[in-house]
Each structure stands twice: as C-alpha cells, then as structure tokens.
Tab-separated table of C-alpha atoms in Angstrom:
chain	number	residue	atom	x	y	z
X	1	UNK	CA	0.000	0.000	0.000
X	2	UNK	CA	2.897	2.332	0.784
X	3	UNK	CA	4.181	1.831	-2.745
X	4	UNK	CA	0.781	2.757	-4.161
X	5	UNK	CA	0.700	5.948	-2.038
X	6	UNK	CA	4.147	6.917	-3.273
X	7	UNK	CA	3.060	6.360	-6.869
X	8	UNK	CA	-0.029	8.494	-6.220
X	9	UNK	CA	1.987	11.369	-4.843
X	10	UNK	CA	4.464	11.104	-7.706
X	11	UNK	CA	1.567	11.326	-10.113
X	12	UNK	CA	0.240	14.412	-8.358
X	13	UNK	CA	3.681	16.036	-8.485
X	14	UNK	CA	3.997	15.161	-12.175
X	15	UNK	CA	0.618	16.757	-12.852
X	16	UNK	CA	1.693	19.884	-10.988
X	17	UNK	CA	4.857	20.088	-13.063
X	18	UNK	CA	2.843	19.590	-16.253
X	19	UNK	CA	0.420	22.312	-15.168
X	20	UNK	CA	3.263	24.731	-14.553
X	21	UNK	CA	4.885	23.912	-17.909
X	22	UNK	CA	1.597	24.344	-19.722
X	23	UNK	CA	0.965	27.686	-18.027
X	24	UNK	CA	4.358	29.044	-19.221
X	25	UNK	CA	3.949	32.206	-21.265
X	26	UNK	CA	3.971	31.937	-25.035
X	27	UNK	CA	4.069	34.643	-27.736
X	28	UNK	CA	0.369	33.991	-28.482
X	29	UNK	CA	-0.478	35.183	-24.961
X	30	UNK	CA	0.399	38.732	-26.051
X	31	UNK	CA	-1.536	40.857	-28.534
X	32	UNK	CA	1.542	42.262	-30.289
X	33	UNK	CA	4.669	40.527	-31.591
X	34	UNK	CA	7.532	42.376	-33.255
X	35	UNK	CA	10.452	40.560	-34.973
X	36	UNK	CA	13.911	41.609	-33.830
X	37	UNK	CA	17.268	41.598	-35.588
X	38	UNK	CA	20.509	41.409	-33.627
X	39	UNK	CA	24.057	42.497	-34.392
X	40	UNK	CA	27.334	42.601	-32.538
X	41	UNK	CA	28.706	40.223	-29.972
X	42	UNK	CA	26.236	38.624	-27.520
X	43	UNK	CA	25.000	36.958	-25.524
X	44	UNK	CA	23.462	40.192	-24.196
X	45	UNK	CA	21.676	42.512	-26.591
X	46	UNK	CA	20.357	46.022	-26.007
X	47	UNK	CA	17.135	47.241	-27.646
X	48	UNK	CA	15.848	50.822	-27.554
X	49	UNK	CA	12.078	50.408	-27.472
X	50	UNK	CA	10.495	52.579	-30.193
X	51	UNK	CA	7.677	54.669	-28.744
X	52	UNK	CA	5.149	53.452	-31.330
X	53	UNK	CA	5.902	49.865	-30.251
X	54	UNK	CA	5.886	50.697	-26.557
X	55	UNK	CA	2.374	52.171	-26.855
X	56	UNK	CA	1.051	48.662	-27.620
X	57	UNK	CA	1.675	47.661	-24.002
X	58	UNK	CA	-1.324	47.195	-21.731
X	59	UNK	CA	0.488	48.155	-18.528
X	60	UNK	CA	2.050	51.507	-17.725
X	61	UNK	CA	5.159	50.015	-16.113
X	62	UNK	CA	5.731	47.678	-19.106
X	63	UNK	CA	5.202	44.566	-16.976
X	64	UNK	CA	3.779	42.892	-20.088
X	65	UNK	CA	6.944	43.111	-22.194
X	66	UNK	CA	8.733	39.876	-23.080
X	67	UNK	CA	11.358	38.535	-25.526
X	68	UNK	CA	11.017	35.010	-27.006
X	69	UNK	CA	13.365	32.900	-29.107
X	70	UNK	CA	12.399	30.848	-32.167
X	71	UNK	CA	11.149	27.996	-29.960
X	72	UNK	CA	8.820	30.348	-28.073
X	73	UNK	CA	10.955	30.272	-24.909
X	74	UNK	CA	11.034	33.493	-22.825
X	75	UNK	CA	14.390	35.202	-22.415
X	76	UNK	CA	15.759	36.783	-19.243
X	77	UNK	CA	15.693	40.581	-19.570
X	78	UNK	CA	16.064	43.912	-17.764
X	79	UNK	CA	14.460	47.309	-18.384
X	80	UNK	CA	16.547	50.481	-18.182
X	81	UNK	CA	14.395	53.544	-17.658
X	82	UNK	CA	16.518	56.078	-15.742
X	83	UNK	CA	14.411	59.213	-15.303
X	84	UNK	CA	15.760	62.754	-15.123
X	85	UNK	CA	14.666	63.087	-11.477
X	86	UNK	CA	15.785	59.703	-10.144
X	87	UNK	CA	19.426	60.389	-9.373
X	88	UNK	CA	20.264	64.034	-9.905
X	89	UNK	CA	21.075	67.154	-7.946
X	90	UNK	CA	20.305	70.538	-9.472
X	91	UNK	CA	22.457	73.543	-8.533
X	92	UNK	CA	21.818	77.156	-9.617
X	93	UNK	CA	25.056	79.154	-9.903
X	94	UNK	CA	25.738	82.815	-10.681
X	95	UNK	CA	28.351	83.218	-13.414
X	96	UNK	CA	30.461	86.170	-14.516
X	97	UNK	CA	29.688	87.731	-17.891
X	98	UNK	CA	31.932	89.807	-20.170
X	99	UNK	CA	30.796	91.956	-23.133
X	100	UNK	CA	31.784	91.076	-26.694
X	101	UNK	CA	32.156	94.115	-28.961
X	102	UNK	CA	32.758	94.373	-32.684
X	103	UNK	CA	32.768	97.145	-35.248
X	104	UNK	CA	29.328	98.133	-36.530
X	105	UNK	CA	30.334	97.281	-40.108
X	106	UNK	CA	32.205	94.078	-39.202
X	107	UNK	CA	31.404	91.035	-41.326
X	108	UNK	CA	32.999	88.573	-38.908
X	109	UNK	CA	30.579	86.129	-37.364
X	110	UNK	CA	32.183	86.362	-33.922
X	111	UNK	CA	34.112	89.301	-32.400
X	112	UNK	CA	37.857	88.849	-31.899
X	113	UNK	CA	38.876	89.168	-28.247
X	114	UNK	CA	41.909	89.156	-25.972
X	115	UNK	CA	41.408	87.385	-22.657
X	116	UNK	CA	43.207	87.315	-19.352
X	117	UNK	CA	42.582	84.390	-17.012
X	118	UNK	CA	43.967	82.850	-13.853
X	119	UNK	CA	45.840	79.542	-13.665
X	120	UNK	CA	42.599	77.618	-13.080
X	121	UNK	CA	40.928	79.170	-16.119
X	122	UNK	CA	38.774	81.792	-14.391
X	123	UNK	CA	38.371	84.818	-16.615
X	124	UNK	CA	39.618	88.149	-15.273
X	125	UNK	CA	39.285	90.433	-18.298
X	126	UNK	CA	37.995	90.274	-21.870
X	127	UNK	CA	38.904	93.045	-24.313
X	128	UNK	CA	38.306	93.563	-28.080
X	129	UNK	CA	41.195	92.444	-30.267
X	130	UNK	CA	41.431	95.962	-31.774
X	131	UNK	CA	40.735	99.443	-30.482
X	132	UNK	CA	37.300	100.779	-31.415
X	133	UNK	CA	36.328	104.431	-31.413
X	134	UNK	CA	33.232	105.585	-29.582
X	135	UNK	CA	30.179	105.050	-31.785
X	136	UNK	CA	31.935	102.400	-33.886
X	137	UNK	CA	31.482	99.545	-31.463
X	138	UNK	CA	28.416	97.357	-31.256
X	139	UNK	CA	27.639	95.023	-28.366
X	140	UNK	CA	27.315	91.700	-30.201
X	141	UNK	CA	26.975	89.378	-27.234
X	142	UNK	CA	28.345	88.073	-23.984
X	143	UNK	CA	30.995	85.613	-22.823
X	144	UNK	CA	29.986	83.628	-19.711
X	145	UNK	CA	32.563	82.081	-17.393
X	146	UNK	CA	31.285	78.691	-16.151
X	147	UNK	CA	34.747	77.290	-15.358
X	148	UNK	CA	33.849	76.806	-11.695
X	149	UNK	CA	30.966	74.459	-12.578
X	150	UNK	CA	32.046	70.858	-13.121
X	151	UNK	CA	28.594	69.278	-13.645
X	152	UNK	CA	26.660	69.171	-16.959
X	153	UNK	CA	24.916	72.461	-17.791
X	154	UNK	CA	21.139	72.085	-18.036
X	155	UNK	CA	19.628	75.577	-18.192
X	156	UNK	CA	20.627	79.208	-18.691
X	157	UNK	CA	18.713	82.001	-16.932
X	158	UNK	CA	19.271	85.602	-18.054
X	159	UNK	CA	18.044	89.025	-17.008
X	160	UNK	CA	18.621	92.294	-18.847
X	161	UNK	CA	17.809	95.994	-18.672
X	162	UNK	CA	14.180	96.988	-19.185
X	163	UNK	CA	14.935	99.276	-22.141
X	164	UNK	CA	15.113	96.232	-24.415
X	165	UNK	CA	11.700	94.628	-24.149
X	166	UNK	CA	10.529	92.189	-26.796
X	167	UNK	CA	12.230	89.066	-28.114
X	168	UNK	CA	15.949	88.355	-27.895
X	169	UNK	CA	17.336	85.607	-30.127
X	170	UNK	CA	20.953	84.462	-29.989
X	171	UNK	CA	23.244	81.572	-30.794
X	172	UNK	CA	24.885	79.524	-28.027
X	173	UNK	CA	28.409	78.120	-28.329
X	174	UNK	CA	30.539	76.252	-25.818
X	175	UNK	CA	34.280	75.910	-25.362
X	176	UNK	CA	36.861	74.635	-22.893
X	177	UNK	CA	39.835	76.595	-24.232
X	178	UNK	CA	38.337	79.773	-25.805
X	179	UNK	CA	39.790	78.637	-29.147
X	180	UNK	CA	37.555	75.832	-30.340
X	181	UNK	CA	33.803	76.412	-30.155
X	182	UNK	CA	30.951	73.922	-30.430
X	183	UNK	CA	27.446	74.981	-31.387
X	184	UNK	CA	24.787	74.366	-28.722
X	185	UNK	CA	21.934	75.645	-30.891
X	186	UNK	CA	19.902	78.823	-30.503
X	187	UNK	CA	18.414	80.486	-27.454
X	188	UNK	CA	15.467	82.815	-27.133
X	189	UNK	CA	14.229	84.959	-24.276
X	190	UNK	CA	11.396	87.462	-24.195
X	191	UNK	CA	9.908	90.241	-22.102
X	192	UNK	CA	6.473	91.505	-23.108
X	193	UNK	CA	3.817	93.771	-21.699
X	194	UNK	CA	0.557	91.879	-21.922
X	195	UNK	CA	-2.837	93.099	-20.655
X	196	UNK	CA	-1.132	95.522	-18.213
X	197	UNK	CA	1.060	92.674	-17.007
X	198	UNK	CA	4.670	91.870	-17.748
X	199	UNK	CA	5.254	88.402	-19.180
X	200	UNK	CA	8.813	87.051	-19.176
X	201	UNK	CA	10.609	84.071	-20.663
X	202	UNK	CA	14.127	84.129	-19.199
X	203	UNK	CA	15.080	80.429	-19.248
X	204	UNK	CA	16.936	78.706	-22.089
X	205	UNK	CA	17.522	74.946	-22.207
X	206	UNK	CA	21.102	73.678	-22.572
X	207	UNK	CA	22.044	70.199	-23.860
X	208	UNK	CA	23.231	68.804	-20.512
X	209	UNK	CA	26.958	68.765	-21.351
X	210	UNK	CA	29.952	70.231	-19.543
X	211	UNK	CA	31.729	73.380	-20.749
X	212	UNK	CA	34.003	75.977	-19.190
X	213	UNK	CA	32.791	78.915	-21.250
X	214	UNK	CA	29.625	79.907	-23.098
X	215	UNK	CA	29.450	82.468	-25.894
X	216	UNK	CA	26.122	84.150	-26.674
X	217	UNK	CA	25.948	86.064	-29.978
X	218	UNK	CA	22.817	88.038	-30.772
X	219	UNK	CA	21.166	87.595	-34.156
X	220	UNK	CA	17.758	89.225	-33.741
X	221	UNK	CA	18.328	92.101	-33.285
X	222	UNK	CA	22.019	92.321	-34.202
X	223	UNK	CA	23.006	94.112	-30.980
X	224	UNK	CA	22.749	92.531	-27.550
X	225	UNK	CA	21.018	94.020	-24.491
X	226	UNK	CA	22.889	94.878	-21.318
X	227	UNK	CA	22.757	91.902	-18.980
X	228	UNK	CA	21.971	92.415	-15.291
X	229	UNK	CA	22.129	88.754	-14.255
X	230	UNK	CA	23.374	85.433	-15.642
X	231	UNK	CA	22.814	82.098	-13.933
X	232	UNK	CA	23.459	78.508	-14.996
X	233	UNK	CA	21.634	75.488	-13.622
X	234	UNK	CA	23.794	72.372	-13.531
X	235	UNK	CA	22.812	68.779	-12.863
X	236	UNK	CA	24.931	66.199	-11.072
X	237	UNK	CA	23.658	62.697	-11.844
X	238	UNK	CA	24.907	59.263	-10.875
X	239	UNK	CA	23.166	57.835	-13.940
X	240	UNK	CA	22.954	59.718	-17.210
X	241	UNK	CA	19.248	60.022	-18.098
X	242	UNK	CA	18.041	58.335	-21.242
X	243	UNK	CA	17.352	60.667	-24.204
X	244	UNK	CA	13.850	61.915	-24.931
X	245	UNK	CA	11.737	60.298	-27.644
X	246	UNK	CA	8.855	62.179	-29.266
X	247	UNK	CA	5.429	60.887	-30.204
X	248	UNK	CA	3.541	61.373	-33.449
X	249	UNK	CA	1.072	64.318	-33.528
X	250	UNK	CA	-1.932	63.685	-31.270
X	251	UNK	CA	-5.342	65.253	-31.939
X	252	UNK	CA	-7.361	66.728	-29.091
X	253	UNK	CA	-10.770	68.178	-28.327
X	254	UNK	CA	-12.189	71.418	-26.964
X	255	UNK	CA	-15.309	71.773	-24.855
X	256	UNK	CA	-15.051	75.507	-24.256
X	257	UNK	CA	-13.042	78.471	-25.483
X	258	UNK	CA	-9.422	78.480	-24.425
X	259	UNK	CA	-9.496	74.929	-22.969
X	260	UNK	CA	-8.200	71.860	-24.812
X	261	UNK	CA	-7.756	68.222	-23.758
X	262	UNK	CA	-5.905	65.200	-25.148
X	263	UNK	CA	-6.181	61.490	-24.359
X	264	UNK	CA	-2.844	59.645	-24.410
X	265	UNK	CA	-2.735	56.012	-25.593
X	266	UNK	CA	-1.652	54.876	-22.089
X	267	UNK	CA	-0.285	56.269	-18.844
X	268	UNK	CA	3.130	57.804	-19.599
X	269	UNK	CA	5.759	59.804	-17.728
X	270	UNK	CA	5.568	62.848	-19.998
X	271	UNK	CA	8.485	65.293	-19.668
X	272	UNK	CA	7.810	67.736	-22.513
X	273	UNK	CA	4.949	68.730	-24.756
X	274	UNK	CA	4.964	70.639	-28.063
X	275	UNK	CA	1.828	72.506	-29.095
X	276	UNK	CA	1.124	73.110	-32.781
X	277	UNK	CA	0.860	76.852	-33.462
X	278	UNK	CA	-0.583	76.853	-36.969
X	279	UNK	CA	-1.581	80.526	-37.078
X	280	UNK	CA	1.074	83.255	-37.277
X	281	UNK	CA	1.015	85.970	-34.610
X	282	UNK	CA	-0.334	83.664	-31.911
X	283	UNK	CA	0.328	84.601	-28.289
X	284	UNK	CA	-1.005	82.552	-25.376
X	285	UNK	CA	0.020	82.371	-21.714
X	286	UNK	CA	-0.798	78.745	-20.890
X	287	UNK	CA	-1.257	76.296	-18.016
X	288	UNK	CA	-0.790	72.546	-18.592
X	289	UNK	CA	-2.551	70.095	-16.255
X	290	UNK	CA	-2.645	66.319	-16.216
X	291	UNK	CA	-4.301	63.317	-14.577
X	292	UNK	CA	-4.170	59.528	-14.797
X	293	UNK	CA	-7.897	58.932	-15.307
X	294	UNK	CA	-11.156	60.862	-15.687
X	295	UNK	CA	-12.290	60.227	-12.104
X	296	UNK	CA	-9.285	62.100	-10.662
X	297	UNK	CA	-8.965	65.900	-10.368
X	298	UNK	CA	-6.681	67.814	-12.709
X	299	UNK	CA	-3.231	68.650	-11.341
X	300	UNK	CA	-1.294	71.659	-12.636
X	301	UNK	CA	2.019	70.552	-14.161
X	302	UNK	CA	3.542	73.576	-15.907
X	303	UNK	CA	2.978	77.177	-16.944
X	304	UNK	CA	4.553	79.111	-19.785
X	305	UNK	CA	4.132	81.451	-22.722
X	306	UNK	CA	3.347	80.014	-26.163
X	307	UNK	CA	3.881	82.264	-29.146
X	308	UNK	CA	4.508	82.379	-32.870
X	309	UNK	CA	5.259	85.912	-34.056
X	310	UNK	CA	6.765	87.421	-37.171
X	311	UNK	CA	9.802	89.568	-36.450
X	312	UNK	CA	12.210	90.984	-39.014
X	313	UNK	CA	10.574	88.795	-41.657
X	314	UNK	CA	11.145	85.600	-39.671
X	315	UNK	CA	8.957	83.412	-37.490
X	316	UNK	CA	9.865	83.571	-33.804
X	317	UNK	CA	8.323	80.573	-32.017
X	318	UNK	CA	8.095	79.107	-28.537
X	319	UNK	CA	5.779	76.082	-28.603
X	320	UNK	CA	7.357	73.730	-26.072
X	321	UNK	CA	6.633	73.345	-22.360
X	322	UNK	CA	8.578	71.268	-19.842
X	323	UNK	CA	6.652	68.907	-17.527
X	324	UNK	CA	7.808	67.204	-14.299
X	325	UNK	CA	7.653	63.644	-15.682
X	326	UNK	CA	4.642	62.432	-13.683
X	327	UNK	CA	2.505	59.577	-15.015
X	328	UNK	CA	-0.490	60.993	-16.893
X	329	UNK	CA	-2.936	59.675	-19.457
X	330	UNK	CA	-4.867	62.900	-20.016
X	331	UNK	CA	-3.512	66.394	-20.634
X	332	UNK	CA	-5.340	69.721	-20.504
X	333	UNK	CA	-4.149	73.080	-21.810
X	334	UNK	CA	-5.822	76.300	-20.622
X	335	UNK	CA	-4.764	79.496	-22.415
X	336	UNK	CA	-5.461	83.142	-21.632
X	337	UNK	CA	-7.940	84.252	-24.284
X	338	UNK	CA	-6.850	87.899	-23.943
X	339	UNK	CA	-3.927	87.014	-26.192
X	340	UNK	CA	-6.266	85.838	-28.951
X	341	UNK	CA	-6.211	82.170	-27.928
X	342	UNK	CA	-5.364	79.263	-30.210
X	343	UNK	CA	-8.671	78.972	-32.034
X	344	UNK	CA	-11.813	76.893	-31.539
X	345	UNK	CA	-10.186	73.721	-32.901
X	346	UNK	CA	-7.840	71.960	-30.488
X	347	UNK	CA	-4.253	72.066	-31.778
X	348	UNK	CA	-2.334	68.840	-32.182
X	349	UNK	CA	0.444	68.121	-29.710
X	350	UNK	CA	3.536	65.943	-29.563
X	351	UNK	CA	4.725	64.612	-26.207
X	352	UNK	CA	8.155	63.378	-25.144
X	353	UNK	CA	9.075	60.611	-22.702
X	354	UNK	CA	12.389	59.161	-21.642
X	355	UNK	CA	13.683	56.422	-23.883
X	356	UNK	CA	13.301	52.885	-22.498
X	357	UNK	CA	15.980	50.309	-23.220
X	358	UNK	CA	15.552	46.560	-22.895
X	359	UNK	CA	18.544	44.261	-22.395
X	360	UNK	CA	18.012	40.533	-22.861
X	361	UNK	CA	20.203	37.446	-22.526
X	362	UNK	CA	19.921	35.467	-25.763
X	363	UNK	CA	19.250	31.786	-25.047
X	364	UNK	CA	18.365	29.196	-27.658
X	365	UNK	CA	18.122	29.768	-31.380
X	366	UNK	CA	16.879	32.968	-33.030
X	367	UNK	CA	15.226	34.819	-34.566
X	368	UNK	CA	13.982	36.633	-31.491
X	369	UNK	CA	10.603	38.284	-31.034
X	370	UNK	CA	9.513	41.159	-28.825
X	371	UNK	CA	6.032	40.551	-27.406
X	372	UNK	CA	3.815	42.925	-25.453
X	373	UNK	CA	0.164	43.571	-24.744
X	374	UNK	CA	-1.280	41.611	-21.825
X	375	UNK	CA	-3.432	42.947	-19.004
X	376	UNK	CA	-2.643	39.991	-16.741
X	377	UNK	CA	1.092	39.386	-17.209
X	378	UNK	CA	3.211	39.880	-14.114
X	379	UNK	CA	6.518	41.749	-14.093
X	380	UNK	CA	9.365	39.395	-15.030
X	381	UNK	CA	12.285	41.767	-15.555
X	382	UNK	CA	15.511	41.411	-13.572
X	383	UNK	CA	17.801	44.133	-12.211
X	384	UNK	CA	20.501	44.946	-14.760
X	385	UNK	CA	23.227	43.999	-12.262
X	386	UNK	CA	21.628	40.562	-11.891
X	387	UNK	CA	21.203	40.008	-15.614
X	388	UNK	CA	24.816	41.014	-16.331
X	389	UNK	CA	27.222	39.818	-13.584
X	390	UNK	CA	29.930	42.362	-12.698
X	391	UNK	CA	28.033	44.990	-14.688
X	392	UNK	CA	29.912	48.216	-15.440
X	393	UNK	CA	29.947	51.001	-18.023
X	394	UNK	CA	32.448	49.152	-20.218
X	395	UNK	CA	30.166	46.129	-20.420
X	396	UNK	CA	27.226	48.370	-21.288
X	397	UNK	CA	29.165	49.895	-24.175
X	398	UNK	CA	30.140	46.430	-25.455
X	399	UNK	CA	26.603	45.009	-25.532
X	400	UNK	CA	25.257	43.738	-28.837
X	401	UNK	CA	22.492	45.751	-30.501
X	402	UNK	CA	18.950	44.642	-31.219
X	403	UNK	CA	16.480	46.555	-33.360
X	404	UNK	CA	12.928	46.249	-34.618
X	405	UNK	CA	12.866	44.835	-38.131
X	406	UNK	CA	11.450	47.475	-40.445
X	407	UNK	CA	8.482	49.477	-39.204
X	408	UNK	CA	6.010	46.581	-39.038
X	409	UNK	CA	4.237	45.679	-35.828
X	410	UNK	CA	2.622	42.239	-36.036
X	411	UNK	CA	-0.522	42.019	-33.925
X	412	UNK	CA	-2.463	38.843	-33.351
X	413	UNK	CA	-6.117	39.145	-34.256
X	414	UNK	CA	-8.757	39.117	-31.576
X	415	UNK	CA	-10.134	35.829	-32.995
X	416	UNK	CA	-6.778	34.072	-32.692
X	417	UNK	CA	-6.208	35.516	-29.257
X	418	UNK	CA	-9.651	34.488	-28.085
X	419	UNK	CA	-9.222	30.979	-29.505
X	420	UNK	CA	-5.816	30.605	-27.895
X	421	UNK	CA	-7.164	31.900	-24.584
X	422	UNK	CA	-10.164	29.548	-24.724
X	423	UNK	CA	-7.976	26.572	-25.594
X	424	UNK	CA	-5.551	27.431	-22.807
X	425	UNK	CA	-8.395	27.826	-20.311
X	426	UNK	CA	-9.907	24.408	-21.186
X	427	UNK	CA	-6.498	22.773	-20.797
X	428	UNK	CA	-5.999	24.450	-17.448
X	429	UNK	CA	-9.467	23.429	-16.264
X	430	UNK	CA	-8.822	19.823	-17.354
X	431	UNK	CA	-5.497	19.654	-15.583
X	432	UNK	CA	-6.919	21.155	-12.412
X	433	UNK	CA	-9.767	18.634	-12.526
X	434	UNK	CA	-7.364	15.706	-12.884
X	435	UNK	CA	-5.200	17.097	-10.074
X	436	UNK	CA	-8.181	17.507	-7.749
X	437	UNK	CA	-9.442	13.992	-8.551
X	438	UNK	CA	-5.994	12.598	-7.765
X	439	UNK	CA	-5.909	14.399	-4.436
X	440	UNK	CA	-9.425	13.172	-3.574
X	441	UNK	CA	-8.442	9.631	-4.552
X	442	UNK	CA	-5.366	9.763	-2.344
X	443	UNK	CA	-7.378	11.204	0.533
X	444	UNK	CA	-9.961	8.425	0.202
X	445	UNK	CA	-7.232	5.766	0.219
X	446	UNK	CA	-5.650	7.279	3.289
X	447	UNK	CA	-9.020	7.478	5.049
X	448	UNK	CA	-9.793	3.830	4.231
X	449	UNK	CA	-6.439	2.741	5.593
X	450	UNK	CA	-7.053	4.599	8.830
X	451	UNK	CA	-10.467	2.935	9.288
X	452	UNK	CA	-9.264	-0.625	8.486
X	453	UNK	CA	-8.726	-2.613	11.727
X	454	UNK	CA	-5.190	-3.804	12.348
X	455	UNK	CA	-4.390	-7.360	11.297
X	456	UNK	CA	-4.073	-9.700	14.257
X	457	UNK	CA	-0.955	-11.857	14.384
C-alpha cells in the first residue's frame, strides 16, 4: 500500500509540473509581436524600445513586455528607464559675464577678443582684439565664465535691462579653451507687456553637457542688451538620463473656449509637450494640467508662454513646455484668451518621454521576437546587475544591438487571441480537474487505511 501511495503522490507532483509547464507564457499570450534583428557580440543585446511599439503595451510600467526565441521560450531581460529626477542634484550658480564688442560694419561672425585668465581658467578680463572708437562699437553678445561648474549644464537664466523689451534671439556656443567652439543651438528669451502685465521668458535649455565657457551672440536684433544677471543650472547625476523620444502628432478636443484636452494612448511619464501653433502671430500664456484617469482631479504641471510671431521677416516661435515627468494619461491646456487664444479647434500636440531600453540574454536559437500587450502578465524583468554579472559602463558599451525589423508591428487578431485563450483555459481546467481527482483519490485511500482494523498476528 505504501508503494501505491508513493506512486499516487508522484503522479500528483507530475501533474503539478505539467500544469506549470503548460501555463508558461507563449508569444500567443500577447496581442503584439515584433520581430527583432541582432548584431554585434552577444550573448546580451540592447534594444531601444520605439515609442510606437511601446504604446502597444497594456500596462504603464511595461510589466507585459517579453522577448522570445524561435522555440517560443522566454528570455531573461532587464528594463533600463533612468528618469531625469531619479538620481540628480540641481544647482543654480551665478556666473560672470563679459561683453563682446565688434565694429558696426564688421562682417565677422564672432568678435575677436583678448582674454586674461587665472591659472585655473577663471576669466579676469575680456577686451576687443582691436581698439574701437566711440560710436563704432556694437555690443554683439556676452561671454559667460562657467569654469567653476564641473557638472553638466542644463539651463541658462538671463536678465537684462528693461529698455530692451521684446524678443531676444541668440546663438549659443561652448568651449573649454576659448579657441575651439561647439554649437549648442539657438536660445530665445522674451519680455512683453501683456494686458497691463509683464510676461517674461528668461530660461533657455542647454544640452546637458559640460563646458568651461559659453558664448552668446545676438542675431535678432544684431546688438545685444545689457545683462543684469546670468545664472546657470547644472545637474549632477549618478546615472545619465536616457534621451527623450517624441510621439507622433496627437489630436485633441475642446469643450469651451481656451481649454483643450488630449487622451494619451496609455499612462506615460511625460516630460515635454509641443503645441502646434498653426496661425502666425499667436500669443497665449498657458497652463498645462494632467491626470491619470477621468475620475481624478486635474493637477497643474507647468505654466509658460506660447507664441509664434513674425519679427524681421522671420517666425519667432516658442511652442514647447517642460513637464515634471509624472505619469499621466490625459492632458489639458488652458490658455489666456486675452492674447487671442489658439482657435476653436484643439491644436495637435507631440509629447516626449524618456527612452526605455531593454537588455536581454539570448538563449536558444533565433530569430527573437519582442512581445507585449497583456493585461494579466506579471513583471518578469531582472535588475541589470543581476542580468549582467559584474556589470559596469564598459560592459554596457560592449553590448550587442537589437532593433525592430522594419516598421512593421505584427498584432495577433482578436479571434486568434480568443481561440488561444479559450484553448488554454480548457487545458488548465482539465489539468486542475485531474489534479483535484488525484488528491481526492489519495485522501480516500488514506481514510480507508485509517479505518481498516489492524491485522491480528
């Protein structure tokens, strides 16, 4: 009898193992499958998730993302989603500024200067390379000394004398030796009188790189205003944040004048939003709010000035607002109608989120498939340090690359998904029934043995 009990328990264990194996996730359990191509040296491969693919997920935290090999076996993986706020320290520093003069009729793009600095690179004096008579010189821009700041430069904040209201547009260049300059794009600040109120835009975004010196050269108008303050915000981060990725244009709706709403495909940590300004000479102080679902109250996220104006025959535009990166699925824009508003039709917007990278350990034979889209899948990602033993920056740089093949996203049809789900459910029910019957059978045998009188010798 003992042998029969052992066989019964072994059968129950075998059924449990079979149930677990049968319940293992397969690509068909997910609504979207995307073929991947790999290059470089494995066995680890790094994939930057395209935003249009990521939006097929059913869960905000991407718990329903998987990678399978050709045999349909899941691969071990990690998600890398370092946010800008997770490991950074922001510091606002005052910097010295020095005027850059050139002759009024000069054709040189940048004024020639002579500089005097200390041994550690701090600027003491900046003078024009040639003597200029009074009335011949034009203030073309400013040289900022950021040599005392060692962290990446994130934002520039300027203030200037009130006699130069309006828009100020300038180029931004960076250097470590005052000889070789790298373009950091264009900057734009503004000071306007609007409905008896003064509206200012004094902040300019920087690319988050280090530099000892910044050179600002005015282009519209050609002469620069007199600065009264110059500050640089730097960011010290243990982990460099992932770059931003932008969505396709998203249409919205308007229920009343000056108020527009948009529904995002899923909850996302939105960090920036661009508003389409289709009409020239648009001016709109704006407030952006967000929420995760319709039952929650709106929460103010950002304020700013949106404008598209024609100046000196060119369009001057500010259509981007920075958000704190909170998870939202609905956005609302409220504009001050005294500036003319943005029209009755809701403008389209584009939103930006931090790029998400997926690293997987290739096991088995390819090709490999990215699968996502399940409301019930549980998180299965590992910490990066667990997935890659002795992980360091050098290993990250040496990882193989994976990419989505073409632009196609292969989605299983609802009929196939439903059939697969139904088939899986029937199999699960059958296995559970067999398992329960086995347990009941074993319990009955044990009960009968307990009731049987002992055999007399």
